[in-house]
PDB file of C-alpha atoms and ligand atoms in Angstrom:
ATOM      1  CA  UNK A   1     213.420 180.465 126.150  1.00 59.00           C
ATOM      2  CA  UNK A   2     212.739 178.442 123.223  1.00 84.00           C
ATOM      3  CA  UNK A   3     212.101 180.130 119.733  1.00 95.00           C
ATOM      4  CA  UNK A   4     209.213 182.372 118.833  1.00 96.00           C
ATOM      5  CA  UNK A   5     207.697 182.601 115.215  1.00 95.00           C
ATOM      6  CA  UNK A   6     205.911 185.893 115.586  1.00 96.00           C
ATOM      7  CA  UNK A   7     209.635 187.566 115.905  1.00 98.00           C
ATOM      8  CA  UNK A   8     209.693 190.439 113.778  1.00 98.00           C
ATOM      9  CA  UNK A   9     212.921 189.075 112.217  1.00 98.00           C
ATOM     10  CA  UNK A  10     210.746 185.804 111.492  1.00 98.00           C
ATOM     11  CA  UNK A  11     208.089 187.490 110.246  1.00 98.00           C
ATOM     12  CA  UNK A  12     210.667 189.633 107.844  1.00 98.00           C
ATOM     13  CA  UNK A  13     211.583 186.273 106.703  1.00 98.00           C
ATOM     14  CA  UNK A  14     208.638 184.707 105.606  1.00 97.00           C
ATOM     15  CA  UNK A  15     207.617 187.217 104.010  1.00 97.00           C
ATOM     16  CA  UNK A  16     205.031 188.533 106.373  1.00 97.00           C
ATOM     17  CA  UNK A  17     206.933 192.174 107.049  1.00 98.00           C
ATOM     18  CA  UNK A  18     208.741 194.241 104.933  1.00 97.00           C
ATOM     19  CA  UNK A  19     212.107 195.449 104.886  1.00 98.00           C
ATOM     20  CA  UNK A  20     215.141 197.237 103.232  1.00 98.00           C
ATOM     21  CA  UNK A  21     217.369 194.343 101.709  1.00 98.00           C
ATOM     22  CA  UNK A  22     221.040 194.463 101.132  1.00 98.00           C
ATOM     23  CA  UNK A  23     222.129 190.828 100.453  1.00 98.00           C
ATOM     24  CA  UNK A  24     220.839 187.601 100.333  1.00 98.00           C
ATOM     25  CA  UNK A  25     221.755 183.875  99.505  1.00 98.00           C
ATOM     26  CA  UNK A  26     220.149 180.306 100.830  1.00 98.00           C
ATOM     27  CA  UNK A  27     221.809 181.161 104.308  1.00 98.00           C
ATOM     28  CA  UNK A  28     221.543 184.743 105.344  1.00 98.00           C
ATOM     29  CA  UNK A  29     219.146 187.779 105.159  1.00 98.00           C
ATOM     30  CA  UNK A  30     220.697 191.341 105.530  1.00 99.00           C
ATOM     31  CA  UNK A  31     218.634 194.290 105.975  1.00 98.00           C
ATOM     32  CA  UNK A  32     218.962 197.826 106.940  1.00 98.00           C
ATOM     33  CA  UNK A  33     218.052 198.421 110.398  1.00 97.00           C
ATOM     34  CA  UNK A  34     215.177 200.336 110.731  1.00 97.00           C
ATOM     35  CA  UNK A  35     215.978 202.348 114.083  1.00 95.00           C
ATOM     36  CA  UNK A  36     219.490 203.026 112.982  1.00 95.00           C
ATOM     37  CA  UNK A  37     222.327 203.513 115.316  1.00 93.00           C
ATOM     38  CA  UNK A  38     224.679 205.622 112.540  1.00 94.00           C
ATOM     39  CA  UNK A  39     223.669 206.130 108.640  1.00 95.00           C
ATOM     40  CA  UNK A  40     224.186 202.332 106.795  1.00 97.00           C
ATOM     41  CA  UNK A  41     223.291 200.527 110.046  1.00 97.00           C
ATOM     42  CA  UNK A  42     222.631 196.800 108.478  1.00 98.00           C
ATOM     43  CA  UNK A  43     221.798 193.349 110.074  1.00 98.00           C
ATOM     44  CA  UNK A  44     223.033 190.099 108.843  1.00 98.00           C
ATOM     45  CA  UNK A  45     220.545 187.002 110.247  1.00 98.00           C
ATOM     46  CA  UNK A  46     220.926 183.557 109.174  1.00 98.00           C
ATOM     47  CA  UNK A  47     217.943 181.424 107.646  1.00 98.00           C
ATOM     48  CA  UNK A  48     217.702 179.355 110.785  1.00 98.00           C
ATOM     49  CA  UNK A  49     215.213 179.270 113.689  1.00 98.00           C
ATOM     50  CA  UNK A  50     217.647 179.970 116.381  1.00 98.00           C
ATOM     51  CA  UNK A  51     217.161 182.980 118.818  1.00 98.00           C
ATOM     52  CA  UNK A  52     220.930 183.060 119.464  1.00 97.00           C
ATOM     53  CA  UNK A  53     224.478 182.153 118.556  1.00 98.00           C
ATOM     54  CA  UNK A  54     224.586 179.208 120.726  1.00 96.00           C
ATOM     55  CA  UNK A  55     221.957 177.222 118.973  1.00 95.00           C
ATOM     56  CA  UNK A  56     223.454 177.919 115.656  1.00 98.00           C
ATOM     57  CA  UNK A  57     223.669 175.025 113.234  1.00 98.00           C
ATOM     58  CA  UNK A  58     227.403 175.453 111.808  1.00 98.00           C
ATOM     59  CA  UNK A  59     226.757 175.278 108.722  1.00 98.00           C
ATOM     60  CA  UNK A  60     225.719 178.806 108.677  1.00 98.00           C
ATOM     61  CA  UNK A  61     228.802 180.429 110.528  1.00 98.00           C
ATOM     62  CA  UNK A  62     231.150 180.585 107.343  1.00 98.00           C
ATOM     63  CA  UNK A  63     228.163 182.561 105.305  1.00 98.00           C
ATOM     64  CA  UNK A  64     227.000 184.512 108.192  1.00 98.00           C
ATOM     65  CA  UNK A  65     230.814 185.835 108.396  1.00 98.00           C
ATOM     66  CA  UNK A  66     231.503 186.198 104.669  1.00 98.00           C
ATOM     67  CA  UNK A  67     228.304 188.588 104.235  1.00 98.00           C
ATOM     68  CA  UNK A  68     229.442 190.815 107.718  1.00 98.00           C
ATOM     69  CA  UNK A  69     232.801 191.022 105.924  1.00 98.00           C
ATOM     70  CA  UNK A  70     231.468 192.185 102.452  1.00 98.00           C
ATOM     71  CA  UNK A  71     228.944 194.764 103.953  1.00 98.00           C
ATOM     72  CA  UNK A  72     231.502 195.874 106.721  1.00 98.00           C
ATOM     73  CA  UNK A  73     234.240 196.741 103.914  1.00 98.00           C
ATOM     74  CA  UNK A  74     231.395 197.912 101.746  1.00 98.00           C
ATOM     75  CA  UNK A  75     230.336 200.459 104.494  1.00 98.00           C
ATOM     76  CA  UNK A  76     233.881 201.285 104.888  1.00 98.00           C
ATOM     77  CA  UNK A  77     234.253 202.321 101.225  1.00 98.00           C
ATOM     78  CA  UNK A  78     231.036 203.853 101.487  1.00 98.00           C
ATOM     79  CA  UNK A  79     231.207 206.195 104.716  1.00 97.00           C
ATOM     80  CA  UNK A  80     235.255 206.205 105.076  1.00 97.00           C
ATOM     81  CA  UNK A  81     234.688 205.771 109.414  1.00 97.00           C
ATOM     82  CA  UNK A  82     237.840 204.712 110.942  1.00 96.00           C
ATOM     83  CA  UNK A  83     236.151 202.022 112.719  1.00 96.00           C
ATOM     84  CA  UNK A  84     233.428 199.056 111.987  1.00 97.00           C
ATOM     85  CA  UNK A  85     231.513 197.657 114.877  1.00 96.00           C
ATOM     86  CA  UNK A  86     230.283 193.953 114.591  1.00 97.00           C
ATOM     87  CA  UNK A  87     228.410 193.641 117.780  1.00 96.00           C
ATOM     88  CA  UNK A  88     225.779 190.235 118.426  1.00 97.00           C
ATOM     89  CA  UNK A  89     223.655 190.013 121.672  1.00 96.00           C
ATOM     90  CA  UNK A  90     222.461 187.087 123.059  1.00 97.00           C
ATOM     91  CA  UNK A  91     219.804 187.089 125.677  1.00 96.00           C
ATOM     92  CA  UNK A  92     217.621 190.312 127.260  1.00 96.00           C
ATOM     93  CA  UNK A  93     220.223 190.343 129.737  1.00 96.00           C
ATOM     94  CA  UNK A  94     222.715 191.347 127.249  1.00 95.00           C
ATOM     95  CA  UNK A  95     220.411 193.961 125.794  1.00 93.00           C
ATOM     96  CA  UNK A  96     218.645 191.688 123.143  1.00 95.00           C
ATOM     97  CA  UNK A  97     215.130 192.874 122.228  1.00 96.00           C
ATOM     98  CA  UNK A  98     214.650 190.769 119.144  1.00 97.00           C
ATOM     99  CA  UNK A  99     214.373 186.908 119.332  1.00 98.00           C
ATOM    100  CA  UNK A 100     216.040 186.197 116.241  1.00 98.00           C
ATOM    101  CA  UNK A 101     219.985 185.878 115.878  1.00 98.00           C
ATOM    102  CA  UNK A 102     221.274 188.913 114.068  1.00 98.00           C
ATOM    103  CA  UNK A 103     224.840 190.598 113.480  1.00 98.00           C
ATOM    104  CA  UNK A 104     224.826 194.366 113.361  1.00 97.00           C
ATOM    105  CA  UNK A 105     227.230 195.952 111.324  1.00 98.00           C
ATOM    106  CA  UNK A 106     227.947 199.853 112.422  1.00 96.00           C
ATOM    107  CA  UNK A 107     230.090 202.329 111.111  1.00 96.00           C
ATOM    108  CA  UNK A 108     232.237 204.177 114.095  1.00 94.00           C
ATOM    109  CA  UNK A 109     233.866 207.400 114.357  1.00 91.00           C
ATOM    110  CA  UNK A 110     234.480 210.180 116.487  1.00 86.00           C
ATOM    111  CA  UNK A 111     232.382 212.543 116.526  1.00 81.00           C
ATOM    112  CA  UNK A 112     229.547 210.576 114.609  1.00 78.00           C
ATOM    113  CA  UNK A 113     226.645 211.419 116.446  1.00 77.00           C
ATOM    114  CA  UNK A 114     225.387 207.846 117.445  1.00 74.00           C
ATOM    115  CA  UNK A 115     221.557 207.480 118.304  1.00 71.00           C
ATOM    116  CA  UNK A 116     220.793 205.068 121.106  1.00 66.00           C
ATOM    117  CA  UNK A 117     219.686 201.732 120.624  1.00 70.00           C
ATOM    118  CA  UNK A 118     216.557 201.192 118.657  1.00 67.00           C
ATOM    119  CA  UNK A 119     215.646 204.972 119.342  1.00 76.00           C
ATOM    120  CA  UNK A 120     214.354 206.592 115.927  1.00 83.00           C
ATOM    121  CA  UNK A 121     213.143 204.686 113.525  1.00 91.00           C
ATOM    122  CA  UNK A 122     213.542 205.946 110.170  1.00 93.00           C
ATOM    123  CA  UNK A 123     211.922 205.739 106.716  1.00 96.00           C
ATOM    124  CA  UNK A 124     211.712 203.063 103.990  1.00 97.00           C
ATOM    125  CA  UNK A 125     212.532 205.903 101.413  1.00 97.00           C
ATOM    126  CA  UNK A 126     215.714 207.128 103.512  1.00 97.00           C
ATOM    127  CA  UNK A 127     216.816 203.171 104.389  1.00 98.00           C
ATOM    128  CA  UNK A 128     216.665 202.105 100.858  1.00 98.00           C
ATOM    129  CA  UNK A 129     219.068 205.440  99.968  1.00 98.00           C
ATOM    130  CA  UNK A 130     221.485 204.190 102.385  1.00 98.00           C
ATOM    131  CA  UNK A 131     221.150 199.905 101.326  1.00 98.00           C
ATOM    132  CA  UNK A 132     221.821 201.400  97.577  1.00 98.00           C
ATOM    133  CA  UNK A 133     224.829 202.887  98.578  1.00 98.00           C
ATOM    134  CA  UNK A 134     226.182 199.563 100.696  1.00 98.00           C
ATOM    135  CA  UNK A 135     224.629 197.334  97.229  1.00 98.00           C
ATOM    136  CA  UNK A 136     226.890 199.220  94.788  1.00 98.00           C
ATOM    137  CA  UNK A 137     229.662 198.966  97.223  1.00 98.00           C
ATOM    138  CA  UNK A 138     229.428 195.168  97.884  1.00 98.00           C
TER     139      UNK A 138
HETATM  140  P1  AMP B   1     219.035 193.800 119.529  1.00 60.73           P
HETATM  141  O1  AMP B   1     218.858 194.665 120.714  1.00 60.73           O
HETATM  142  O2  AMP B   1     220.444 193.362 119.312  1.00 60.73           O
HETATM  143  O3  AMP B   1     218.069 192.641 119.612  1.00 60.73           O
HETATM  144  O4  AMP B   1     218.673 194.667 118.268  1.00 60.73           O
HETATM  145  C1  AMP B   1     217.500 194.596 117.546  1.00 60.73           C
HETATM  146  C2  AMP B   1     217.631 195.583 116.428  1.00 60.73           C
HETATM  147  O5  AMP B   1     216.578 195.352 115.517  1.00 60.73           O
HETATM  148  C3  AMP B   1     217.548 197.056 116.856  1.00 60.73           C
HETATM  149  O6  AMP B   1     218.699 197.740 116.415  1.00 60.73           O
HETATM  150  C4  AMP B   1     216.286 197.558 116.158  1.00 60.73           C
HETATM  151  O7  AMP B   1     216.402 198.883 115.729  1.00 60.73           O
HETATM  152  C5  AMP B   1     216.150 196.590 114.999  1.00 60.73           C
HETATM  153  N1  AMP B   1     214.808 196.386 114.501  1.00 60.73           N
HETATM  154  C6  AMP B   1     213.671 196.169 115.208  1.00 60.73           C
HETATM  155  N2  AMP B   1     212.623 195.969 114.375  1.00 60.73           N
HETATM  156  C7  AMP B   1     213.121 196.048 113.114  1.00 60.73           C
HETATM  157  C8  AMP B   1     212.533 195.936 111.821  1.00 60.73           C
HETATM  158  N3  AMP B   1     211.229 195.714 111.644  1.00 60.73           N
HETATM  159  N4  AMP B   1     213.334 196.079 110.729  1.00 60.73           N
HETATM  160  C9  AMP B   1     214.651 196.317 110.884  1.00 60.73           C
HETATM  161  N5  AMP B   1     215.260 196.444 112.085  1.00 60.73           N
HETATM  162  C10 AMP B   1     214.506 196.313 113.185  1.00 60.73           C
END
């Protein structure tokens, strides 16, 4: 499958839909995800027209993992869970519903209720409450 434009994560890029930012630089987005699995949910996507990891230009791997690092240990300071998830899908196959490479970064504990996957969405208000938190923390 070769790249699609109208991706929502393409579209968040160029400006064409909105979202809840936590970081930025000339190589990554990361946003709060707007169906989140646990409070501080956040994706990290790189500035790069790829749909997966294995088209990835490398020049974006060492950014990509420096921002997952600083929001993961933010979110760690932030929410104290005993465990971070970093989990990247690549194909529908492997349960990837957006076209556009992404990290997600997602506090675990037991007994956290989790939602499932891309289940309720939630609000701009109640993201950017959450992406506040992370920012100060980063
Ligand atoms: P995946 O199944 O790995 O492709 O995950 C896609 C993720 O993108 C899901 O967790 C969705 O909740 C999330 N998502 C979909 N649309 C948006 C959006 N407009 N803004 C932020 N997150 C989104």
């Amino acid at each position: 499958m070769s790249y699609n434009d109208k991706n929502i994560f393409a579209k968040i890029l160029n400006g064409d839909a909105e979202c809840v930012k936590v970081l930025e630089n000339d190589f990554i987005l990361a946003f709060m995800d707007v169906m989140p699995q646990a409070p501080g949910h956040t994706l990290v996507i790189p500035k790069y027209k790829t749909e997966n990891l294995l088209n990835l230009d490398s020049n974006y791997f060492s950014p990509i993992l420096e921002a997952t690092q600083k929001i993961a240990s933010s979110i760690k300071k932030v929410y104290s869970p005993t465990g971070v998830m970093v989990l990247q899908l690549n194909g529908a196959e492997a349960g990837q519903t957006v076209f556009h490479l992404h990290f997600h970064i997602i506090q675990r504990s037991e007994g956290l209720n989790y939602k499932f996957h891309s289940s309720e969405p939630r609000s701009f208000k109640e993201l950017q409450k959450e992406a506040d938190k992370i920012i100060a923390n980063l």
